[in-house]
PDB file of C-alpha atoms in Angstrom:
ATOM      1  CA  MET A 469    -234.865 123.061  96.416  1.00 74.00           C
ATOM      2  CA  ASN A 470    -235.051 126.176  98.455  1.00 89.00           C
ATOM      3  CA  PRO A 471    -231.437 127.196  99.493  1.00 94.00           C
ATOM      4  CA  ILE A 472    -230.047 127.315 102.723  1.00 96.00           C
ATOM      5  CA  ARG A 473    -230.629 130.436 104.313  1.00 97.00           C
ATOM      6  CA  LEU A 474    -227.442 131.805 106.386  1.00 97.00           C
ATOM      7  CA  LEU A 475    -227.279 135.286 108.931  1.00 97.00           C
ATOM      8  CA  LEU A 476    -223.599 135.834 109.618  1.00 97.00           C
ATOM      9  CA  VAL A 477    -222.812 137.344 112.950  1.00 97.00           C
ATOM     10  CA  ASP A 478    -219.837 139.161 113.669  1.00 95.00           C
ATOM     11  CA  ASP A 479    -217.632 142.721 114.698  1.00 94.00           C
ATOM     12  CA  ASP A 480    -215.543 142.908 112.528  1.00 94.00           C
ATOM     13  CA  PRO A 481    -217.081 144.434 109.354  1.00 94.00           C
ATOM     14  CA  LEU A 482    -214.336 142.995 106.906  1.00 93.00           C
ATOM     15  CA  VAL A 483    -214.895 139.613 108.086  1.00 91.00           C
ATOM     16  CA  ARG A 484    -218.289 139.924 107.717  1.00 93.00           C
ATOM     17  CA  ALA A 485    -217.508 141.116 104.169  1.00 94.00           C
ATOM     18  CA  GLY A 486    -215.623 138.340 103.367  1.00 92.00           C
ATOM     19  CA  LEU A 487    -217.805 135.676 104.648  1.00 92.00           C
ATOM     20  CA  SER A 488    -220.178 137.313 102.205  1.00 93.00           C
ATOM     21  CA  PHE A 489    -218.458 137.599  99.151  1.00 92.00           C
ATOM     22  CA  MET A 490    -217.027 134.299  99.671  1.00 90.00           C
ATOM     23  CA  LEU A 491    -220.302 132.567 100.126  1.00 91.00           C
ATOM     24  CA  GLY A 492    -222.538 134.676  98.644  1.00 86.00           C
ATOM     25  CA  GLY A 493    -221.638 132.966  95.088  1.00 87.00           C
ATOM     26  CA  ALA A 494    -223.171 129.323  96.336  1.00 91.00           C
ATOM     27  CA  GLU A 495    -226.553 128.392  94.273  1.00 91.00           C
ATOM     28  CA  ASP A 496    -227.975 126.385  97.197  1.00 94.00           C
ATOM     29  CA  LEU A 497    -227.190 129.371  99.767  1.00 95.00           C
ATOM     30  CA  GLU A 498    -228.776 132.448 100.493  1.00 95.00           C
ATOM     31  CA  ILE A 499    -227.263 135.233 102.774  1.00 96.00           C
ATOM     32  CA  VAL A 500    -230.352 136.706 104.369  1.00 96.00           C
ATOM     33  CA  GLY A 501    -229.041 139.016 106.876  1.00 96.00           C
ATOM     34  CA  GLU A 502    -225.964 140.420 109.064  1.00 96.00           C
ATOM     35  CA  ALA A 503    -225.157 141.136 112.662  1.00 96.00           C
ATOM     36  CA  ALA A 504    -222.442 143.333 114.317  1.00 95.00           C
ATOM     37  CA  ASP A 505    -223.292 141.747 117.886  1.00 95.00           C
ATOM     38  CA  GLY A 506    -225.301 139.111 119.626  1.00 94.00           C
ATOM     39  CA  SER A 507    -227.577 141.753 121.027  1.00 95.00           C
ATOM     40  CA  GLU A 508    -229.049 141.760 117.119  1.00 95.00           C
ATOM     41  CA  VAL A 509    -229.081 137.960 117.082  1.00 95.00           C
ATOM     42  CA  GLU A 510    -232.579 137.036 118.354  1.00 95.00           C
ATOM     43  CA  ALA A 511    -234.510 140.003 116.475  1.00 95.00           C
ATOM     44  CA  LEU A 512    -232.825 139.099 113.217  1.00 96.00           C
ATOM     45  CA  VAL A 513    -233.280 135.442 113.634  1.00 96.00           C
ATOM     46  CA  ASP A 514    -237.399 136.517 114.352  1.00 95.00           C
ATOM     47  CA  ARG A 515    -236.838 138.522 110.907  1.00 95.00           C
ATOM     48  CA  THR A 516    -234.990 136.903 108.613  1.00 96.00           C
ATOM     49  CA  ARG A 517    -235.557 132.952 109.854  1.00 96.00           C
ATOM     50  CA  PRO A 518    -231.932 131.424 108.895  1.00 97.00           C
ATOM     51  CA  ASP A 519    -231.456 128.003 108.714  1.00 96.00           C
ATOM     52  CA  VAL A 520    -228.106 128.827 110.059  1.00 96.00           C
ATOM     53  CA  VAL A 521    -226.135 131.042 111.598  1.00 96.00           C
ATOM     54  CA  LEU A 522    -222.333 131.550 111.371  1.00 96.00           C
ATOM     55  CA  MET A 523    -221.372 132.761 114.638  1.00 95.00           C
ATOM     56  CA  ASP A 524    -218.418 135.012 116.167  1.00 93.00           C
ATOM     57  CA  ILE A 525    -217.376 133.901 119.661  1.00 90.00           C
ATOM     58  CA  ARG A 526    -215.562 136.900 120.920  1.00 89.00           C
ATOM     59  CA  MET A 527    -217.879 140.598 120.571  1.00 92.00           C
ATOM     60  CA  PRO A 528    -218.066 143.825 122.526  1.00 90.00           C
ATOM     61  CA  THR A 529    -221.999 143.392 124.653  1.00 93.00           C
ATOM     62  CA  VAL A 530    -223.382 140.333 124.221  1.00 94.00           C
ATOM     63  CA  ASP A 531    -220.750 137.400 122.884  1.00 91.00           C
ATOM     64  CA  GLY A 532    -221.697 134.598 120.935  1.00 91.00           C
ATOM     65  CA  LEU A 533    -221.822 131.982 123.760  1.00 91.00           C
ATOM     66  CA  VAL A 534    -224.694 133.966 125.214  1.00 93.00           C
ATOM     67  CA  ALA A 535    -225.992 134.623 121.785  1.00 94.00           C
ATOM     68  CA  THR A 536    -225.729 130.849 120.962  1.00 92.00           C
ATOM     69  CA  GLU A 537    -227.331 129.849 124.667  1.00 89.00           C
ATOM     70  CA  ARG A 538    -230.308 132.247 123.772  1.00 91.00           C
ATOM     71  CA  LEU A 539    -231.071 131.308 120.613  1.00 91.00           C
ATOM     72  CA  ARG A 540    -230.765 127.087 121.015  1.00 84.00           C
ATOM     73  CA  GLY A 541    -233.707 127.672 124.171  1.00 82.00           C
ATOM     74  CA  ARG A 542    -235.906 128.804 121.485  1.00 84.00           C
ATOM     75  CA  LYS A 543    -238.411 126.357 120.110  1.00 81.00           C
ATOM     76  CA  GLU A 544    -237.290 125.925 115.729  1.00 83.00           C
ATOM     77  CA  ALA A 545    -233.826 127.496 116.720  1.00 87.00           C
ATOM     78  CA  PRO A 546    -232.288 127.781 113.684  1.00 93.00           C
ATOM     79  CA  GLN A 547    -228.796 125.999 113.634  1.00 92.00           C
ATOM     80  CA  VAL A 548    -224.994 127.554 114.850  1.00 93.00           C
ATOM     81  CA  ILE A 549    -221.197 127.266 113.708  1.00 93.00           C
ATOM     82  CA  VAL A 550    -219.304 128.788 115.668  1.00 90.00           C
ATOM     83  CA  LEU A 551    -216.516 131.012 114.439  1.00 89.00           C
ATOM     84  CA  THR A 552    -213.404 131.452 116.306  1.00 84.00           C
ATOM     85  CA  THR A 553    -209.799 131.896 115.715  1.00 80.00           C
ATOM     86  CA  PHE A 554    -208.748 129.262 118.240  1.00 69.00           C
ATOM     87  CA  HIS A 555    -209.547 125.095 117.857  1.00 65.00           C
ATOM     88  CA  ALA A 556    -208.733 124.582 121.303  1.00 58.00           C
ATOM     89  CA  ASP A 557    -210.877 126.867 123.724  1.00 68.00           C
ATOM     90  CA  GLU A 558    -213.221 126.618 126.543  1.00 76.00           C
ATOM     91  CA  GLN A 559    -215.251 129.083 124.967  1.00 80.00           C
ATOM     92  CA  VAL A 560    -215.981 126.592 122.275  1.00 81.00           C
ATOM     93  CA  LEU A 561    -216.838 123.939 124.609  1.00 82.00           C
ATOM     94  CA  ARG A 562    -218.768 125.985 126.020  1.00 84.00           C
ATOM     95  CA  ALA A 563    -220.095 126.754 122.929  1.00 84.00           C
ATOM     96  CA  LEU A 564    -220.917 123.094 121.902  1.00 85.00           C
ATOM     97  CA  ARG A 565    -222.439 122.696 125.921  1.00 84.00           C
ATOM     98  CA  ALA A 566    -224.684 125.197 124.792  1.00 84.00           C
ATOM     99  CA  GLY A 567    -225.854 123.586 121.359  1.00 85.00           C
ATOM    100  CA  ALA A 568    -223.591 124.770 118.886  1.00 89.00           C
ATOM    101  CA  ALA A 569    -223.881 122.132 115.883  1.00 86.00           C
ATOM    102  CA  GLY A 570    -220.418 122.298 115.634  1.00 85.00           C
ATOM    103  CA  PHE A 571    -216.801 125.095 115.070  1.00 85.00           C
ATOM    104  CA  VAL A 572    -214.938 126.668 112.238  1.00 86.00           C
ATOM    105  CA  LEU A 573    -211.732 128.499 112.386  1.00 85.00           C
ATOM    106  CA  LYS A 574    -212.092 132.230 111.059  1.00 84.00           C
ATOM    107  CA  ASP A 575    -208.576 131.342 108.355  1.00 85.00           C
ATOM    108  CA  THR A 576    -210.511 128.230 107.252  1.00 85.00           C
ATOM    109  CA  PRO A 577    -210.598 127.747 103.783  1.00 88.00           C
ATOM    110  CA  PRO A 578    -213.921 128.946 101.891  1.00 87.00           C
ATOM    111  CA  ALA A 579    -214.679 125.685 100.257  1.00 88.00           C
ATOM    112  CA  ASP A 580    -214.806 124.076 103.909  1.00 88.00           C
ATOM    113  CA  ILE A 581    -216.641 126.325 105.471  1.00 90.00           C
ATOM    114  CA  LEU A 582    -219.507 126.337 103.042  1.00 91.00           C
ATOM    115  CA  HIS A 583    -219.478 122.796 103.636  1.00 89.00           C
ATOM    116  CA  ALA A 584    -220.065 123.406 106.884  1.00 89.00           C
ATOM    117  CA  VAL A 585    -222.509 125.316 106.258  1.00 93.00           C
ATOM    118  CA  ARG A 586    -224.169 122.200 104.152  1.00 92.00           C
ATOM    119  CA  ARG A 587    -223.758 119.511 106.805  1.00 87.00           C
ATOM    120  CA  VAL A 588    -225.184 121.613 109.587  1.00 89.00           C
ATOM    121  CA  ALA A 589    -228.189 122.785 107.468  1.00 90.00           C
ATOM    122  CA  ALA A 590    -228.741 119.016 106.924  1.00 85.00           C
ATOM    123  CA  GLY A 591    -228.507 117.923 110.281  1.00 80.00           C
ATOM    124  CA  ASP A 592    -225.142 116.466 110.813  1.00 78.00           C
ATOM    125  CA  PRO A 593    -222.618 117.709 113.513  1.00 74.00           C
ATOM    126  CA  VAL A 594    -219.489 119.626 111.775  1.00 74.00           C
ATOM    127  CA  LEU A 595    -216.736 117.844 114.027  1.00 69.00           C
ATOM    128  CA  SER A 596    -216.751 114.651 114.765  1.00 59.00           C
ATOM    129  CA  PRO A 597    -216.998 113.099 118.264  1.00 57.00           C
ATOM    130  CA  ALA A 598    -213.151 112.508 118.118  1.00 59.00           C
ATOM    131  CA  VAL A 599    -212.627 115.732 117.659  1.00 66.00           C
ATOM    132  CA  THR A 600    -215.472 116.962 120.243  1.00 65.00           C
ATOM    133  CA  ARG A 601    -213.424 114.644 122.493  1.00 63.00           C
ATOM    134  CA  GLN A 602    -209.974 116.139 122.093  1.00 66.00           C
ATOM    135  CA  LEU A 603    -211.160 119.485 122.126  1.00 66.00           C
ATOM    136  CA  MET A 604    -212.683 118.407 126.006  1.00 65.00           C
ATOM    137  CA  GLU A 605    -209.680 116.772 126.842  1.00 65.00           C
ATOM    138  CA  HIS A 606    -207.440 119.625 125.377  1.00 59.00           C
ATOM    139  CA  ALA A 607    -209.641 122.866 127.223  1.00 52.00           C
ATOM    140  CA  ALA A 608    -211.080 121.199 130.016  1.00 53.00           C
ATOM    141  CA  GLY A 609    -209.292 117.983 131.589  1.00 56.00           C
ATOM    142  CA  GLY A 610    -211.438 115.250 133.050  1.00 55.00           C
ATOM    143  CA  ALA A 611    -215.056 115.698 134.116  1.00 59.00           C
ATOM    144  CA  PRO A 612    -215.593 117.570 137.263  1.00 66.00           C
ATOM    145  CA  ASP A 613    -217.062 115.335 139.979  1.00 74.00           C
ATOM    146  CA  THR A 614    -220.239 116.629 139.499  1.00 83.00           C
ATOM    147  CA  ARG A 615    -220.869 117.172 136.070  1.00 81.00           C
ATOM    148  CA  ARG A 616    -219.828 113.565 136.207  1.00 85.00           C
ATOM    149  CA  ALA A 617    -222.387 112.325 138.481  1.00 90.00           C
ATOM    150  CA  SER A 618    -225.079 114.830 137.048  1.00 89.00           C
ATOM    151  CA  ALA A 619    -224.352 113.074 133.257  1.00 90.00           C
ATOM    152  CA  ARG A 620    -224.362 109.858 135.140  1.00 93.00           C
ATOM    153  CA  THR A 621    -228.065 110.399 136.656  1.00 94.00           C
ATOM    154  CA  ARG A 622    -229.186 111.793 133.002  1.00 93.00           C
ATOM    155  CA  VAL A 623    -227.785 109.108 130.989  1.00 94.00           C
ATOM    156  CA  ALA A 624    -229.908 106.631 133.415  1.00 95.00           C
ATOM    157  CA  ALA A 625    -232.949 107.876 131.783  1.00 95.00           C
ATOM    158  CA  LEU A 626    -231.901 105.526 128.998  1.00 96.00           C
ATOM    159  CA  ASN A 627    -232.349 101.578 128.236  1.00 96.00           C
ATOM    160  CA  ASP A 628    -229.698  99.410 127.464  1.00 95.00           C
ATOM    161  CA  ARG A 629    -230.082 100.205 124.180  1.00 95.00           C
ATOM    162  CA  GLU A 630    -230.997 103.902 123.568  1.00 96.00           C
ATOM    163  CA  ARG A 631    -226.919 104.244 125.967  1.00 95.00           C
ATOM    164  CA  GLU A 632    -225.188 101.304 123.513  1.00 95.00           C
ATOM    165  CA  VAL A 633    -226.147 103.732 120.684  1.00 95.00           C
ATOM    166  CA  ALA A 634    -225.411 107.048 122.775  1.00 94.00           C
ATOM    167  CA  VAL A 635    -221.902 105.409 123.623  1.00 93.00           C
ATOM    168  CA  ALA A 636    -221.382 104.579 119.645  1.00 91.00           C
ATOM    169  CA  VAL A 637    -222.280 107.790 118.947  1.00 88.00           C
ATOM    170  CA  GLY A 638    -219.566 109.189 121.271  1.00 84.00           C
ATOM    171  CA  ARG A 639    -217.263 107.432 119.887  1.00 82.00           C
ATOM    172  CA  GLY A 640    -217.688 108.272 116.414  1.00 77.00           C
ATOM    173  CA  GLY A 641    -219.683 106.120 114.845  1.00 81.00           C
ATOM    174  CA  SER A 642    -221.927 107.141 111.805  1.00 81.00           C
ATOM    175  CA  ASN A 643    -225.550 105.449 111.760  1.00 86.00           C
ATOM    176  CA  ALA A 644    -224.110 102.814 108.967  1.00 88.00           C
ATOM    177  CA  GLU A 645    -221.326 101.975 111.524  1.00 89.00           C
ATOM    178  CA  ILE A 646    -223.149 101.703 114.767  1.00 91.00           C
ATOM    179  CA  ALA A 647    -225.799  99.853 112.904  1.00 93.00           C
ATOM    180  CA  ALA A 648    -223.110  97.195 111.791  1.00 94.00           C
ATOM    181  CA  GLY A 649    -221.544  97.298 115.214  1.00 93.00           C
ATOM    182  CA  LEU A 650    -224.990  96.479 117.298  1.00 95.00           C
ATOM    183  CA  PHE A 651    -226.798  94.877 114.659  1.00 95.00           C
ATOM    184  CA  MET A 652    -229.494  97.099 113.747  1.00 94.00           C
ATOM    185  CA  SER A 653    -230.793  99.055 111.424  1.00 95.00           C
ATOM    186  CA  VAL A 654    -229.064 102.256 110.471  1.00 92.00           C
ATOM    187  CA  ALA A 655    -233.543 103.226 110.316  1.00 93.00           C
ATOM    188  CA  THR A 656    -233.297 101.989 113.608  1.00 95.00           C
ATOM    189  CA  VAL A 657    -230.163 103.784 114.645  1.00 93.00           C
ATOM    190  CA  LYS A 658    -231.788 106.710 113.596  1.00 92.00           C
ATOM    191  CA  THR A 659    -234.844 106.245 116.162  1.00 95.00           C
ATOM    192  CA  HIS A 660    -232.574 105.558 119.081  1.00 96.00           C
ATOM    193  CA  VAL A 661    -230.702 108.877 118.449  1.00 94.00           C
ATOM    194  CA  SER A 662    -233.901 110.380 117.668  1.00 93.00           C
ATOM    195  CA  ARG A 663    -235.270 109.264 121.359  1.00 96.00           C
ATOM    196  CA  ILE A 664    -231.911 110.081 123.355  1.00 96.00           C
ATOM    197  CA  LEU A 665    -232.374 113.930 122.364  1.00 93.00           C
ATOM    198  CA  ALA A 666    -235.367 113.641 123.650  1.00 92.00           C
ATOM    199  CA  LYS A 667    -235.250 111.715 126.177  1.00 94.00           C
ATOM    200  CA  LEU A 668    -232.018 113.786 127.495  1.00 93.00           C
ATOM    201  CA  ASP A 669    -233.214 117.607 125.876  1.00 88.00           C
ATOM    202  CA  LEU A 670    -230.166 117.879 123.941  1.00 88.00           C
ATOM    203  CA  ASN A 671    -230.099 119.415 120.484  1.00 82.00           C
ATOM    204  CA  ASN A 672    -227.754 117.419 118.422  1.00 84.00           C
ATOM    205  CA  ARG A 673    -225.604 114.226 117.998  1.00 85.00           C
ATOM    206  CA  VAL A 674    -222.376 116.314 119.088  1.00 83.00           C
ATOM    207  CA  GLN A 675    -224.185 116.623 122.916  1.00 87.00           C
ATOM    208  CA  ILE A 676    -224.688 113.500 122.781  1.00 90.00           C
ATOM    209  CA  ALA A 677    -220.753 113.035 122.344  1.00 85.00           C
ATOM    210  CA  LEU A 678    -220.675 115.985 125.603  1.00 85.00           C
ATOM    211  CA  LEU A 679    -222.595 113.884 127.441  1.00 89.00           C
ATOM    212  CA  THR A 680    -220.977 110.497 127.303  1.00 89.00           C
ATOM    213  CA  TYR A 681    -217.890 112.214 127.896  1.00 84.00           C
ATOM    214  CA  ASP A 682    -219.373 113.675 130.988  1.00 86.00           C
ATOM    215  CA  ALA A 683    -220.465 110.341 132.084  1.00 89.00           C
ATOM    216  CA  GLY A 684    -217.237 108.533 131.832  1.00 87.00           C
ATOM    217  CA  LEU A 685    -218.759 105.993 129.352  1.00 87.00           C
ATOM    218  CA  LEU A 686    -215.818 106.264 127.168  1.00 79.00           C
ATOM    219  CA  GLU A 687    -213.310 105.949 128.989  1.00 71.00           C
ATOM    220  CA  THR A 688    -211.550 102.303 128.885  1.00 50.00           C
ATOM    221  CA  ASP A 689    -212.450 101.169 132.401  1.00 42.00           C
ATOM    222  CA  ASP A 690    -216.257 101.742 131.504  1.00 42.00           C
ATOM    223  CA  ARG A 691    -216.304  99.666 128.197  1.00 41.00           C
TER     224      ARG A 691
END
């Protein structure tokens, strides 16, 4: 198998050096480049073609939020893991809404960061929808009326079965758990998830969780 291609983005050269040292020894991972600011990211992505970008949020010229939004708006965009010092932060939530596949704290043990990179490269988010909901509740409170109305309009594009799967994803179910709960095969669940992502123009399961939360579908009263 080809190694996972990783791009490191952080304005602190010591952080970049530490990450490079900690992660560079993994046989299934190749660090293909480093950037000190979000303004450098798109050109580096074009040149190095990473599978995953490990992205600092706070940078002086173009921050990680803007850089993530720009990347995730491109075709064949790499996955993004946000690096942060605060686990319950409005900026982390914004990065997830922009399409980041998850986040890791800067003091996360190297083995856990490597595990996160591997998971994201395999197409899995690095935080559960349950953790995502806790973050949303802490950082942003309940969904404002305008966001809730917009989310419900978007969810209305789903058929009944797709809506059931979306809610199950939002509640933290794995494909196997959703399959058992809704009496379908794992392959069928994967097909529904892919259709949901395409219909709603979403990037990953984290964004499905965000949307179902915003629409109020995870509240007790909406069950």
